[in-house]
Amino acid sequence: MQATISSKGQLVIPEALREQARLKQGDQVDIGYCDGLIVLRKRQPLTAARIRALLAGGRQLPEMTSADAGQLSEAIQAVRRDRRAAKP
């Protein structure tokens, strides 16, 4: 699909896309720019139920590599050295 930006910077989202995204008049959207793409996302209110669901889902962290472990060890040692040096 193609659309044109007006002289005021406005853009009409084609009806088919609005229907797919369930966007209607008055809805708010978050807009961002990432890797050459302009991204629109329907804003969802932050309700107590949504907060609980987000917290319950947790966050998956990537596996630690040996390089990560080495950097972590170096950072810990640097903090310990600084603490020892700061003691009277």
Short mmCIF file of C-alpha atoms in Angstrom, two decimals:
data_model
loop_
_atom_site.label_atom_id
_atom_site.label_comp_id
_atom_site.label_asym_id
_atom_site.label_seq_id
_atom_site.Cartn_x
_atom_site.Cartn_y
_atom_site.Cartn_z
CA MET A 1 0.00 0.00 0.00
CA GLN A 2 1.06 3.53 -0.58
CA ALA A 3 0.11 6.83 1.03
CA THR A 4 1.20 10.44 0.65
CA ILE A 5 2.19 12.83 3.40
CA SER A 6 0.36 16.18 3.22
CA SER A 7 2.00 19.60 3.43
CA LYS A 8 0.99 19.59 7.13
CA GLY A 9 2.84 16.30 7.73
CA GLN A 10 -0.40 14.33 7.95
CA LEU A 11 -0.82 10.80 6.66
CA VAL A 12 -4.04 8.91 6.02
CA ILE A 13 -3.77 5.26 7.06
CA PRO A 14 -5.59 3.19 4.43
CA GLU A 15 -8.90 1.73 5.60
CA ALA A 16 -7.76 -1.89 5.18
CA LEU A 17 -4.80 -1.30 7.51
CA ARG A 18 -6.96 0.56 10.04
CA GLU A 19 -9.34 -2.39 10.11
CA GLN A 20 -6.52 -4.93 10.53
CA ALA A 21 -5.05 -2.88 13.39
CA ARG A 22 -8.53 -2.22 14.82
CA LEU A 23 -7.85 1.52 14.77
CA LYS A 24 -10.80 3.86 14.95
CA GLN A 25 -11.29 7.61 15.12
CA GLY A 26 -9.91 9.04 18.35
CA ASP A 27 -7.54 6.13 19.08
CA GLN A 28 -4.07 7.15 20.19
CA VAL A 29 -0.97 5.57 18.68
CA ASP A 30 2.67 5.41 19.68
CA ILE A 31 5.00 6.28 16.83
CA GLY A 32 8.68 5.47 16.50
CA TYR A 33 11.52 5.09 14.03
CA CYS A 34 13.65 1.95 13.87
CA ASP A 35 16.04 0.69 11.17
CA GLY A 36 14.58 2.89 8.45
CA LEU A 37 10.97 2.09 9.34
CA ILE A 38 8.33 4.34 10.86
CA VAL A 39 6.39 2.17 13.29
CA LEU A 40 2.87 2.88 14.58
CA ARG A 41 1.36 0.94 17.46
CA LYS A 42 -2.08 1.37 18.96
CA ARG A 43 -1.66 2.76 22.47
CA GLN A 44 -3.13 0.50 25.13
CA PRO A 45 -4.06 1.92 28.51
CA LEU A 46 -1.93 0.65 31.38
CA THR A 47 -4.54 -1.02 33.56
CA ALA A 48 -3.90 -2.94 36.76
CA ALA A 49 -4.69 -6.20 34.95
CA ARG A 50 -2.21 -5.40 32.18
CA ILE A 51 0.49 -4.50 34.71
CA ARG A 52 -0.05 -7.82 36.51
CA ALA A 53 0.15 -9.71 33.21
CA LEU A 54 3.38 -7.92 32.25
CA LEU A 55 4.94 -8.63 35.64
CA ALA A 56 3.82 -12.26 35.64
CA GLY A 57 5.34 -12.80 32.21
CA GLY A 58 8.80 -11.92 33.43
CA ARG A 59 11.68 -11.20 31.12
CA GLN A 60 13.93 -13.70 29.42
CA LEU A 61 17.57 -12.75 29.60
CA PRO A 62 20.07 -13.97 27.01
CA GLU A 63 22.50 -16.71 28.00
CA MET A 64 25.74 -15.42 29.49
CA THR A 65 28.76 -16.02 27.28
CA SER A 66 32.30 -16.58 28.51
CA ALA A 67 33.12 -13.03 27.35
CA ASP A 68 30.23 -11.71 29.45
CA ALA A 69 31.46 -13.67 32.46
CA GLY A 70 34.97 -12.26 32.00
CA GLN A 71 33.69 -8.69 31.78
CA LEU A 72 31.51 -9.22 34.84
CA SER A 73 34.44 -10.62 36.81
CA GLU A 74 36.65 -7.68 35.80
CA ALA A 75 33.95 -5.19 36.81
CA ILE A 76 33.51 -6.85 40.21
CA GLN A 77 37.27 -6.81 40.81
CA ALA A 78 37.47 -3.12 39.84
CA VAL A 79 34.69 -2.21 42.29
CA ARG A 80 36.40 -4.18 45.06
CA ARG A 81 39.73 -2.43 44.34
CA ASP A 82 38.03 0.96 44.44
CA ARG A 83 36.33 0.14 47.74
CA ARG A 84 39.60 -1.03 49.30
CA ALA A 85 41.38 2.10 48.12
CA ALA A 86 38.63 4.33 49.54
CA LYS A 87 38.79 2.80 53.04
CA PRO A 88 40.64 5.00 55.59
#
